[in-house]
Every structure is written in structure tokens, then in C-alpha cells.
PDB file of C-alpha atoms in Angstrom:
ATOM      1  CA  MET A 321      85.559 -16.531 -18.119  1.00 76.00           C
ATOM      2  CA  SER A 322      84.041 -16.125 -14.233  1.00 78.00           C
ATOM      3  CA  SER A 323      83.305 -19.564 -14.017  1.00 80.00           C
ATOM      4  CA  LEU A 324      87.374 -19.835 -14.698  1.00 80.00           C
ATOM      5  CA  LEU A 325      88.065 -17.228 -11.762  1.00 82.00           C
ATOM      6  CA  ARG A 326      85.214 -18.949  -9.654  1.00 81.00           C
ATOM      7  CA  ASN A 327      87.259 -22.318  -9.694  1.00 81.00           C
ATOM      8  CA  LYS A 328      90.673 -21.564  -9.971  1.00 80.00           C
ATOM      9  CA  PHE A 329      90.721 -19.672  -6.758  1.00 79.00           C
ATOM     10  CA  LYS A 330      87.774 -21.282  -5.308  1.00 78.00           C
ATOM     11  CA  THR A 331      85.796 -17.911  -4.343  1.00 76.00           C
ATOM     12  CA  ASP A 332      82.703 -16.109  -4.990  1.00 71.00           C
ATOM     13  CA  LEU A 333      84.378 -12.687  -4.332  1.00 69.00           C
ATOM     14  CA  LEU A 334      84.375 -11.394  -7.320  1.00 76.00           C
ATOM     15  CA  TYR A 335      83.566  -7.946  -8.348  1.00 82.00           C
ATOM     16  CA  GLU A 336      81.368  -8.679 -12.281  1.00 81.00           C
ATOM     17  CA  GLY A 337      80.510  -5.693 -14.708  1.00 81.00           C
ATOM     18  CA  ASP A 338      79.471  -5.612 -18.584  1.00 83.00           C
ATOM     19  CA  GLN A 339      83.111  -5.170 -19.201  1.00 88.00           C
ATOM     20  CA  ILE A 340      85.580  -5.530 -16.639  1.00 89.00           C
ATOM     21  CA  MET A 341      85.686  -8.329 -13.684  1.00 88.00           C
ATOM     22  CA  THR A 342      88.223  -7.825 -10.489  1.00 88.00           C
ATOM     23  CA  TYR A 343      89.114 -10.372  -8.065  1.00 88.00           C
ATOM     24  CA  TYR A 344      91.016  -9.785  -4.956  1.00 87.00           C
ATOM     25  CA  ARG A 345      92.703 -11.584  -1.915  1.00 84.00           C
ATOM     26  CA  ARG A 346      94.187  -9.972   0.980  1.00 85.00           C
ATOM     27  CA  GLY A 347      97.860 -10.125   1.956  1.00 82.00           C
ATOM     28  CA  SER A 348      98.105 -12.203   5.447  1.00 80.00           C
ATOM     29  CA  LEU A 349     101.517 -12.550   7.881  1.00 80.00           C
ATOM     30  CA  TRP A 350     102.503 -15.108   5.194  1.00 82.00           C
ATOM     31  CA  GLY A 351     101.317 -13.799   2.263  1.00 84.00           C
ATOM     32  CA  PHE A 352     100.750 -11.346  -0.260  1.00 88.00           C
ATOM     33  CA  ALA A 353      97.782  -9.619  -1.103  1.00 88.00           C
ATOM     34  CA  MET A 354      97.333  -9.892  -4.825  1.00 88.00           C
ATOM     35  CA  ARG A 355      94.560  -8.447  -7.490  1.00 89.00           C
ATOM     36  CA  ILE A 356      93.611  -9.921 -10.928  1.00 89.00           C
ATOM     37  CA  ILE A 357      92.120  -7.377 -13.419  1.00 89.00           C
ATOM     38  CA  VAL A 358      90.275  -8.831 -16.360  1.00 89.00           C
ATOM     39  CA  LEU A 359      88.910  -6.411 -18.949  1.00 89.00           C
ATOM     40  CA  LEU A 360      86.672  -8.018 -21.760  1.00 85.00           C
ATOM     41  CA  ASP A 361      86.760  -5.674 -25.595  1.00 84.00           C
ATOM     42  CA  ASP A 362      85.214  -7.099 -28.390  1.00 82.00           C
ATOM     43  CA  GLU A 363      88.380  -8.899 -29.310  1.00 82.00           C
ATOM     44  CA  ASP A 364      90.575  -9.023 -27.042  1.00 83.00           C
ATOM     45  CA  VAL A 365      91.037 -10.115 -22.869  1.00 83.00           C
ATOM     46  CA  LEU A 366      92.986  -8.087 -21.343  1.00 87.00           C
ATOM     47  CA  ILE A 367      94.353  -9.697 -17.594  1.00 88.00           C
ATOM     48  CA  ASN A 368      96.477  -7.602 -15.024  1.00 89.00           C
ATOM     49  CA  VAL A 369      97.749  -9.733 -11.917  1.00 90.00           C
ATOM     50  CA  SER A 370      99.436  -7.568  -9.262  1.00 90.00           C
ATOM     51  CA  ARG A 371     100.879  -8.550  -5.871  1.00 90.00           C
ATOM     52  CA  PHE A 372     101.442  -6.788  -2.911  1.00 89.00           C
ATOM     53  CA  ASN A 373     102.985  -6.734   0.679  1.00 83.00           C
ATOM     54  CA  GLN A 374     101.070  -6.020   3.850  1.00 79.00           C
ATOM     55  CA  ILE A 375     100.780  -2.337   3.848  1.00 76.00           C
ATOM     56  CA  GLY A 376      99.963  -1.923  -0.057  1.00 81.00           C
ATOM     57  CA  ILE A 377     102.836  -1.581  -1.989  1.00 82.00           C
ATOM     58  CA  LYS A 378     103.135  -3.577  -5.185  1.00 84.00           C
ATOM     59  CA  SER A 379     105.355  -6.473  -5.285  1.00 82.00           C
ATOM     60  CA  PRO A 380     109.088  -6.320  -7.614  1.00 79.00           C
ATOM     61  CA  PHE A 381     109.372 -10.080  -6.728  1.00 80.00           C
ATOM     62  CA  HIS A 382     106.362 -11.440  -8.198  1.00 83.00           C
ATOM     63  CA  GLY A 383     107.229 -10.161 -12.041  1.00 81.00           C
ATOM     64  CA  VAL A 384     107.079 -13.712 -13.642  1.00 86.00           C
ATOM     65  CA  SER A 385     104.893 -15.233 -11.215  1.00 84.00           C
ATOM     66  CA  SER A 386     102.104 -12.676 -11.958  1.00 87.00           C
ATOM     67  CA  ASN A 387     103.245 -13.041 -15.443  1.00 87.00           C
ATOM     68  CA  LYS A 388     102.507 -16.822 -15.841  1.00 89.00           C
ATOM     69  CA  LEU A 389      99.479 -16.663 -13.892  1.00 88.00           C
ATOM     70  CA  SER A 390      98.196 -14.056 -16.708  1.00 87.00           C
ATOM     71  CA  ARG A 391      99.094 -16.757 -19.336  1.00 88.00           C
ATOM     72  CA  SER A 392      97.880 -19.885 -17.461  1.00 88.00           C
ATOM     73  CA  LEU A 393      94.678 -17.973 -16.936  1.00 87.00           C
ATOM     74  CA  ILE A 394      94.308 -16.582 -20.770  1.00 85.00           C
ATOM     75  CA  GLU A 395      95.406 -20.812 -22.190  1.00 86.00           C
ATOM     76  CA  ASP A 396      92.853 -21.849 -19.719  1.00 86.00           C
ATOM     77  CA  PHE A 397      89.903 -19.705 -21.043  1.00 82.00           C
ATOM     78  CA  GLU A 398      90.905 -20.235 -24.372  1.00 82.00           C
ATOM     79  CA  LYS A 399      90.545 -23.997 -23.912  1.00 84.00           C
ATOM     80  CA  LEU A 400      87.297 -23.042 -21.943  1.00 80.00           C
ATOM     81  CA  GLU A 401      85.883 -20.921 -25.675  1.00 76.00           C
ATOM     82  CA  THR A 402      87.139 -24.508 -28.061  1.00 78.00           C
ATOM     83  CA  GLY A 403      85.810 -26.508 -25.255  1.00 74.00           C
ATOM     84  CA  ALA A 404      88.281 -28.952 -25.034  1.00 64.00           C
ATOM     85  CA  LEU A 405      88.871 -27.944 -20.917  1.00 56.00           C
ATOM     86  CA  MET A 406      86.152 -29.799 -18.535  1.00 54.00           C
ATOM     87  CA  ASP A 407      85.664 -30.231 -14.865  1.00 49.00           C
TER      88      ASP A 407
END
């Protein structure tokens, strides 16, 4: 999962623990901040994507796109597990 996040967001700015990964991109004048939290369980992978404005308030407008991104990450992770996704 960490290699998937690194390749998708072209970054090494990930915090990785035994069962958790987080990625945070700061907001700018033209874009919202984004936080991705991935929890790894024995059987499940749980993903939360949140977007924030410049003063740290969670965006009510990005729910659909955040949900789409988390589904895309899950699909890509499943492809990686089966070997169907190649760089």
C-alpha cells in the first residue's frame, strides 16, 4: 500500500507505522489540503480521505471526489495483491 501511495502522489512524505499510514498535502491559495489515513487490519484495509480549506476546516464540497479517490486506491491495492497492476 505504501508503494501505491508513493507512486500515485509522487511523494515520500508518508508516515508509516505497523498498522497505519498517513499522507498529508498542505493546502495552497489555489488548492485544498488533503489527508489520507490508511488503517491495516489482518483482514481489512480502511481508507479515509479528507480535504480541508486554508484555515483547516473540513470541506463539505469534496465528499464525492474523496470517496472516488478512496475507491480508486482500494481497487489499485486489490490489483497489486493479485499482480494485475504493473508500473
